[in-house]
């Protein structure tokens, strides 16, 4: 497609090319396309030829000193509006199903458990959308059943379903959600019946059987170490130690394992041997990310007494500093790369953008102040991952330039240009704003929300993942709204724009990795 158009373009004379460009610029100015036009799938090839004018580096602080020009109320309203637009799509075309497919006005099923609805429950509560919440509650009361012959992923169903139900129970006091949480929690337990006590990735919640994926007996390290907040809380609420016992056993075993690099863990662990496998890659991104997050957050949840968790967290952050931190060229952005078989790779997943928030949360809880300095630097980098793209939305993965004389800080491979409406950057913006009060973080979040509205909003309802953040003329919609857009992205944006530190106080709640707030244990505060 691109190549053919490029060839034809080259065959034109200079004058012909200039004329076409002039016409395009005039047309472009006269009718700037609204987002739903981007999404109709009819963008002509010629659009790919347009010259892009975005400058690559935007000095961030310069004009962001003061408060947002919009009032707090209008920013909060903008997030409610985005939520209601998403909800309309879900309600009209995907009600009770896992995910909305907003373009085809249909749905996709992953576990068949109303994933988006459950993930969004506490968001509706926090955003004050009572009517929508009540409708969803009655679906949970009358339609939701876990007595189903389906395979679910242990990690995904723990963080989204168990986490979502537990936090909704806490916010509302409604025991319906606790009963449902107990039901799914107990149905997930067979996953822990393995020779090594490291859980399998998949459980059939109807049959009570568990198994690893078909092609391997490995589990993902981040998955088996990011279910602890939820199972520990379930034990506390039910007074049944079994849930906490199985997940704490995983942490103890991972703590003792050989094969870490200065506290950094490999990506896979074998459910038979209990050992790390496929060693050699150390990343803060996919398959390792929330291991680090849950070290810190379990320590906070339990009242900052579990010293081994803290020690592992502190060691890992030192490991990041020693092995993964570098600066980009030309603008000296601090970024977190990866180690691949002893070699540094300047690759950073958008997923890594959870890290500024976590570092800030640690510093807020008394960990070294240089964690906060690093948090601020990385926050800036994550924002640049958005703003340096033509749509102002981050790609899934960025490769940073390190050699002197580079003209831009980052490159994006063709296969990495998608944006799945992920939350990590706005999540970190929320933490940074809560702890520093610096309004620039709200400005950044506001810009990101505008860009989601411009490039991912579908007029008939919902927002969609896109394939190409580098093409504002045709971002190429993927036709899927992930449940975490409602569970996390919009919730964190709302909390970012709120000036009320008691709206989910970070001294009383700890967010699970799907943005579901769970209480810091009372004896702990
Ligand atoms: C979510 O399910 C969680 O935030 C998880 O920790 C990482 N992946 C998605 C969002 O990007």
PDB file of N, CA, C and O in Angstrom, residues 8 92 94 121 134 162 174 225 228 271 286 290 297 300 308 376 392 401 429:
ATOM      1  N   UNK A   8       4.471   6.009  -7.016  1.00  0.00           N
ATOM      2  CA  UNK A   8       3.729   6.931  -7.881  1.00  0.00           C
ATOM      3  C   UNK A   8       4.122   8.362  -7.569  1.00  0.00           C
ATOM      4  O   UNK A   8       4.270   9.196  -8.429  1.00  0.00           O
ATOM      5  N   UNK A  92     -25.047  -0.677  24.721  1.00  0.00           N
ATOM      6  CA  UNK A  92     -25.816  -0.899  23.493  1.00  0.00           C
ATOM      7  C   UNK A  92     -25.401  -2.166  22.750  1.00  0.00           C
ATOM      8  O   UNK A  92     -26.224  -2.828  22.144  1.00  0.00           O
ATOM      9  N   UNK A  94     -22.647  -4.591  23.853  1.00  0.00           N
ATOM     10  CA  UNK A  94     -21.836  -5.657  24.466  1.00  0.00           C
ATOM     11  C   UNK A  94     -22.283  -6.011  25.874  1.00  0.00           C
ATOM     12  O   UNK A  94     -21.552  -6.673  26.611  1.00  0.00           O
ATOM     13  N   UNK A 121     -17.013  -1.368  37.770  1.00  0.00           N
ATOM     14  CA  UNK A 121     -17.933  -1.097  38.886  1.00  0.00           C
ATOM     15  C   UNK A 121     -17.447   0.011  39.815  1.00  0.00           C
ATOM     16  O   UNK A 121     -18.142   0.990  40.072  1.00  0.00           O
ATOM     17  N   UNK A 134     -26.065   1.196  39.549  1.00  0.00           N
ATOM     18  CA  UNK A 134     -27.183   0.352  39.990  1.00  0.00           C
ATOM     19  C   UNK A 134     -27.570  -0.673  38.923  1.00  0.00           C
ATOM     20  O   UNK A 134     -27.865  -1.822  39.227  1.00  0.00           O
ATOM     21  N   UNK A 162     -11.670 -10.561  40.751  1.00  0.00           N
ATOM     22  CA  UNK A 162     -11.580 -10.617  42.214  1.00  0.00           C
ATOM     23  C   UNK A 162     -11.261  -9.223  42.767  1.00  0.00           C
ATOM     24  O   UNK A 162     -11.908  -8.748  43.711  1.00  0.00           O
ATOM     25  N   UNK A 174     -21.649  -3.283  50.235  1.00  0.00           N
ATOM     26  CA  UNK A 174     -22.693  -4.191  49.745  1.00  0.00           C
ATOM     27  C   UNK A 174     -22.133  -5.628  49.706  1.00  0.00           C
ATOM     28  O   UNK A 174     -21.212  -5.931  48.934  1.00  0.00           O
ATOM     29  N   UNK A 225       3.234 -13.458  40.696  1.00  0.00           N
ATOM     30  CA  UNK A 225       3.594 -12.593  41.834  1.00  0.00           C
ATOM     31  C   UNK A 225       2.727 -11.330  41.900  1.00  0.00           C
ATOM     32  O   UNK A 225       3.053 -10.385  42.617  1.00  0.00           O
ATOM     33  N   UNK A 228      -1.240 -11.329  44.843  1.00  0.00           N
ATOM     34  CA  UNK A 228      -1.136 -11.411  46.308  1.00  0.00           C
ATOM     35  C   UNK A 228      -2.035 -10.415  47.029  1.00  0.00           C
ATOM     36  O   UNK A 228      -2.678 -10.773  48.018  1.00  0.00           O
ATOM     37  N   UNK A 271       6.437 -24.419  36.455  1.00  0.00           N
ATOM     38  CA  UNK A 271       5.488 -24.883  37.483  1.00  0.00           C
ATOM     39  C   UNK A 271       5.852 -26.267  38.032  1.00  0.00           C
ATOM     40  O   UNK A 271       5.326 -26.672  39.071  1.00  0.00           O
ATOM     41  N   UNK A 286       6.711  -5.933  30.060  1.00  0.00           N
ATOM     42  CA  UNK A 286       5.835  -7.091  29.998  1.00  0.00           C
ATOM     43  C   UNK A 286       6.468  -8.322  30.644  1.00  0.00           C
ATOM     44  O   UNK A 286       7.630  -8.617  30.431  1.00  0.00           O
ATOM     45  N   UNK A 290       4.673  -6.081  37.144  1.00  0.00           N
ATOM     46  CA  UNK A 290       3.939  -5.948  38.402  1.00  0.00           C
ATOM     47  C   UNK A 290       4.542  -6.781  39.540  1.00  0.00           C
ATOM     48  O   UNK A 290       4.104  -6.648  40.687  1.00  0.00           O
ATOM     49  N   UNK A 297       3.654  -2.790  47.139  1.00  0.00           N
ATOM     50  CA  UNK A 297       2.260  -2.621  47.586  1.00  0.00           C
ATOM     51  C   UNK A 297       1.846  -3.629  48.659  1.00  0.00           C
ATOM     52  O   UNK A 297       1.042  -3.305  49.529  1.00  0.00           O
ATOM     53  N   UNK A 300       3.069  -2.191  51.813  1.00  0.00           N
ATOM     54  CA  UNK A 300       2.180  -1.111  52.288  1.00  0.00           C
ATOM     55  C   UNK A 300       0.877  -1.696  52.829  1.00  0.00           C
ATOM     56  O   UNK A 300       0.419  -1.345  53.919  1.00  0.00           O
ATOM     57  N   UNK A 308      11.031  -8.526  54.257  1.00  0.00           N
ATOM     58  CA  UNK A 308      11.614  -9.194  53.092  1.00  0.00           C
ATOM     59  C   UNK A 308      11.082  -8.588  51.783  1.00  0.00           C
ATOM     60  O   UNK A 308      11.821  -8.435  50.822  1.00  0.00           O
ATOM     61  N   UNK A 376      10.209  11.582  38.956  1.00  0.00           N
ATOM     62  CA  UNK A 376       9.919  12.795  38.171  1.00  0.00           C
ATOM     63  C   UNK A 376      10.576  12.729  36.795  1.00  0.00           C
ATOM     64  O   UNK A 376       9.980  13.108  35.784  1.00  0.00           O
ATOM     65  N   UNK A 392      -0.101  12.315  19.479  1.00  0.00           N
ATOM     66  CA  UNK A 392      -0.013  12.649  20.900  1.00  0.00           C
ATOM     67  C   UNK A 392      -0.410  11.482  21.789  1.00  0.00           C
ATOM     68  O   UNK A 392      -0.740  11.665  22.962  1.00  0.00           O
ATOM     69  N   UNK A 401      17.149   6.544  21.311  1.00  0.00           N
ATOM     70  CA  UNK A 401      18.463   6.765  20.693  1.00  0.00           C
ATOM     71  C   UNK A 401      19.443   7.202  21.763  1.00  0.00           C
ATOM     72  O   UNK A 401      19.120   8.031  22.606  1.00  0.00           O
ATOM     73  N   UNK A 429       0.826   9.768  36.518  1.00  0.00           N
ATOM     74  CA  UNK A 429       0.527  11.199  36.638  1.00  0.00           C
ATOM     75  C   UNK A 429      -0.308  11.460  37.889  1.00  0.00           C
ATOM     76  O   UNK A 429      -0.105  12.432  38.609  1.00  0.00           O
TER      77      UNK A 429
END
